[in-house]
Coordinates of C-alpha atoms in Angstrom, one line a residue:
X1 CA -79.0 -30.8 -41.3
X2 CA -77.2 -27.6 -40.6
X3 CA -76.5 -25.9 -37.2
X4 CA -74.7 -22.6 -36.7
X5 CA -73.7 -22.3 -33.1
X6 CA -72.1 -19.4 -31.2
X7 CA -70.3 -20.5 -28.0
X8 CA -69.6 -17.7 -25.5
X9 CA -68.2 -17.2 -22.1
X10 CA -65.2 -16.0 -20.1
X11 CA -61.7 -17.4 -20.4
X12 CA -61.2 -20.4 -18.2
X13 CA -64.9 -21.6 -18.2
X14 CA -64.4 -24.3 -20.8
X15 CA -66.1 -22.9 -23.9
X16 CA -63.5 -24.3 -26.2
X17 CA -63.9 -27.8 -24.5
X18 CA -67.6 -27.6 -25.5
X19 CA -66.6 -26.8 -29.0
X20 CA -64.1 -29.7 -29.1
X21 CA -66.7 -32.2 -27.9
X22 CA -69.4 -31.0 -30.4
X23 CA -66.7 -31.1 -33.2
X24 CA -65.6 -34.6 -32.2
X25 CA -69.2 -35.8 -32.3
X26 CA -70.0 -34.1 -35.6
X27 CA -66.9 -35.5 -37.3
X28 CA -67.8 -39.0 -36.0
X29 CA -71.2 -38.5 -37.6
X30 CA -69.6 -37.7 -40.9
X31 CA -70.7 -34.1 -40.8
X32 CA -68.8 -31.1 -42.2
X33 CA -67.4 -28.8 -39.6
X34 CA -66.0 -25.2 -39.6
X35 CA -64.9 -23.4 -36.5
X36 CA -63.6 -19.9 -35.9
X37 CA -62.4 -18.9 -32.4
X38 CA -61.9 -15.5 -30.8
X39 CA -60.1 -15.8 -27.5
X40 CA -60.6 -12.3 -26.4
X41 CA -57.6 -11.2 -24.5
X42 CA -56.4 -14.8 -24.4
X43 CA -56.4 -14.8 -20.6
X44 CA -58.5 -16.2 -17.8
X45 CA -61.4 -13.8 -17.4
X46 CA -61.4 -12.3 -20.9
X47 CA -64.3 -12.7 -23.4
X48 CA -64.1 -16.1 -25.3
X49 CA -66.3 -16.8 -28.3
X50 CA -66.3 -19.4 -31.0
X51 CA -68.3 -19.8 -34.2
X52 CA -69.1 -23.5 -34.8
X53 CA -70.8 -24.6 -38.0
X54 CA -71.9 -28.2 -38.6
X55 CA -73.7 -29.5 -41.7
X56 CA -74.4 -32.5 -43.9
X57 CA -73.2 -30.3 -46.8
X58 CA -69.9 -28.5 -47.3
X59 CA -69.5 -25.2 -45.5
X60 CA -67.8 -22.4 -47.2
X61 CA -67.3 -19.9 -44.4
X62 CA -66.3 -20.4 -40.8
X63 CA -68.1 -17.2 -39.6
X64 CA -71.8 -17.1 -38.8
X65 CA -73.6 -14.0 -40.1
X66 CA -75.8 -11.8 -37.9
X67 CA -79.2 -13.4 -37.7
X68 CA -77.8 -16.8 -38.8
X69 CA -77.1 -18.6 -35.6
X70 CA -79.4 -21.5 -34.5
X71 CA -78.0 -21.5 -31.0
X72 CA -76.1 -19.4 -28.6
X73 CA -74.5 -21.5 -25.8
X74 CA -73.0 -19.4 -23.1
X75 CA -71.5 -20.1 -19.7
X76 CA -72.1 -16.5 -18.7
X77 CA -75.5 -14.8 -19.0
X78 CA -74.2 -11.3 -20.0
X79 CA -72.0 -13.0 -22.6
X80 CA -75.1 -14.7 -24.0
X81 CA -76.7 -11.3 -24.6
X82 CA -73.6 -10.0 -26.3
X83 CA -74.3 -12.4 -29.2
X84 CA -78.1 -12.4 -29.5
X85 CA -77.9 -10.2 -32.6
X86 CA -76.4 -13.3 -34.3
X87 CA -79.4 -15.4 -33.3
X88 CA -82.2 -16.4 -35.8
X89 CA -85.7 -15.4 -34.7
X90 CA -86.5 -19.0 -33.8
X91 CA -83.0 -19.7 -32.4
X92 CA -82.2 -20.9 -28.9
X93 CA -80.2 -19.4 -26.0
X94 CA -78.8 -22.0 -23.6
X95 CA -76.9 -20.3 -20.8
X96 CA -75.8 -20.4 -17.2
X97 CA -78.0 -18.3 -14.9
X98 CA -75.1 -17.4 -12.7
X99 CA -72.8 -14.6 -13.7
X100 CA -69.0 -14.5 -13.7
X101 CA -68.6 -11.0 -12.3
X102 CA -65.2 -9.9 -13.5
X103 CA -65.9 -6.2 -14.0
X104 CA -66.8 -3.5 -11.5
X105 CA -69.8 -2.3 -13.4
X106 CA -71.5 -5.7 -14.1
X107 CA -75.1 -5.0 -15.0
X108 CA -78.0 -5.8 -12.7
X109 CA -78.4 -9.6 -12.9
X110 CA -82.2 -9.5 -12.8
X111 CA -82.2 -7.2 -15.8
X112 CA -79.8 -9.5 -17.7
X113 CA -81.9 -12.6 -16.9
X114 CA -85.1 -10.7 -17.9
X115 CA -83.6 -9.9 -21.3
X116 CA -82.8 -13.6 -21.8
X117 CA -86.2 -14.7 -20.6
X118 CA -87.8 -12.3 -23.2
X119 CA -86.5 -14.7 -25.9
X120 CA -89.1 -17.4 -26.6
X121 CA -86.5 -20.2 -26.9
X122 CA -84.2 -20.1 -23.9
X123 CA -82.7 -22.4 -21.2
X124 CA -81.3 -20.9 -18.0
X125 CA -79.6 -23.3 -15.6
X126 CA -77.4 -22.9 -12.6
X127 CA -74.8 -25.2 -14.2
X128 CA -72.3 -25.1 -11.4
X129 CA -74.9 -26.3 -8.9
X130 CA -76.1 -29.0 -11.2
X131 CA -72.4 -30.2 -11.6
X132 CA -72.0 -30.3 -7.9
X133 CA -75.3 -32.1 -7.4
X134 CA -73.9 -35.1 -9.3
X135 CA -70.6 -35.1 -7.5
X136 CA -68.7 -33.3 -10.3
X137 CA -66.5 -30.3 -9.6
X138 CA -67.7 -26.8 -10.6
X139 CA -65.2 -27.0 -13.5
X140 CA -67.6 -29.5 -15.1
X141 CA -70.3 -26.8 -15.5
X142 CA -69.4 -26.6 -19.1
X143 CA -70.4 -30.2 -19.7
X144 CA -73.7 -29.6 -17.8
X145 CA -74.4 -26.8 -20.3
X146 CA -73.4 -29.0 -23.2
X147 CA -75.9 -31.6 -21.9
X148 CA -78.7 -29.0 -21.8
X149 CA -77.9 -28.0 -25.4
X150 CA -78.0 -31.6 -26.9
X151 CA -81.6 -31.4 -28.1
X152 CA -80.9 -28.3 -30.1
X153 CA -77.6 -29.5 -31.7
X154 CA -79.0 -32.1 -34.1
X155 CA -76.6 -34.7 -33.0
X156 CA -77.9 -37.8 -31.1
X157 CA -77.4 -38.0 -27.4
X158 CA -75.3 -41.2 -27.6
X159 CA -73.0 -39.6 -30.2
X160 CA -72.4 -36.6 -27.9
X161 CA -71.6 -38.9 -25.0
X162 CA -69.2 -40.8 -27.2
X163 CA -67.6 -37.5 -28.1
X164 CA -67.1 -36.6 -24.4
X165 CA -65.5 -40.0 -23.9
X166 CA -63.1 -39.6 -26.8
X167 CA -62.1 -36.0 -25.9
X168 CA -61.4 -36.8 -22.2
X169 CA -60.0 -40.3 -22.6
X170 CA -56.4 -39.1 -22.3
X171 CA -57.2 -37.8 -18.8
X172 CA -58.3 -41.1 -17.5
X173 CA -61.5 -43.0 -16.7
X174 CA -62.4 -41.0 -13.6
X175 CA -62.4 -37.7 -15.6
X176 CA -64.4 -39.3 -18.4
X177 CA -67.0 -40.6 -15.9
X178 CA -67.2 -37.2 -14.2
X179 CA -67.8 -35.4 -17.5
X180 CA -70.3 -37.9 -18.7
X181 CA -72.2 -37.4 -15.4
X182 CA -72.2 -33.7 -15.9
X183 CA -73.5 -33.9 -19.4
X184 CA -76.3 -36.2 -18.3
X185 CA -77.2 -33.8 -15.4
X186 CA -77.7 -31.0 -17.9
X187 CA -79.6 -33.2 -20.4
X188 CA -81.9 -34.7 -17.7
X189 CA -82.6 -31.3 -16.2
X190 CA -83.7 -30.0 -19.5
X191 CA -86.0 -33.0 -20.0
X192 CA -87.5 -32.5 -16.5
X193 CA -88.1 -28.8 -17.1
X194 CA -89.9 -29.3 -20.4

């Protein structure tokens, strides 16, 4: 098994938390892991991107080549499009459908979504609304997105939930429960839509 994953979004959305949970679950599975992060301008609102590679065999580079990604997970639809050139022809885009408009010339949202919908393998979800629907704060939208991506990650659902529990354990049981609920909301929504 090998998965090359591009994680993208805007600073403050929780992309690196998604990477941490996937990494935790992968290591618990005994998988090899390499990660390279680009924090953009290292500020809230700047471009954030991470290359995450997991495999049953040793990985020699932490960077994903163009055309090599199995999956682009993005909390911002325009940011998802920024990295589609890295996607394999049969790769997946899993992204929020709601933009984080932090620039004055943000493209027309309908055009952005139409470009995403042109890819045969895509998931578009209003992750903030799904988080709120299960009583989680909007900040848990990243975990909703993670839940929607579980079927494409090659790591069992239960192992991902255990990863969420380990990563958030230091923040207390209530935070763990909220994040697990958010993951389940994304996972269940994807199951309902397919």
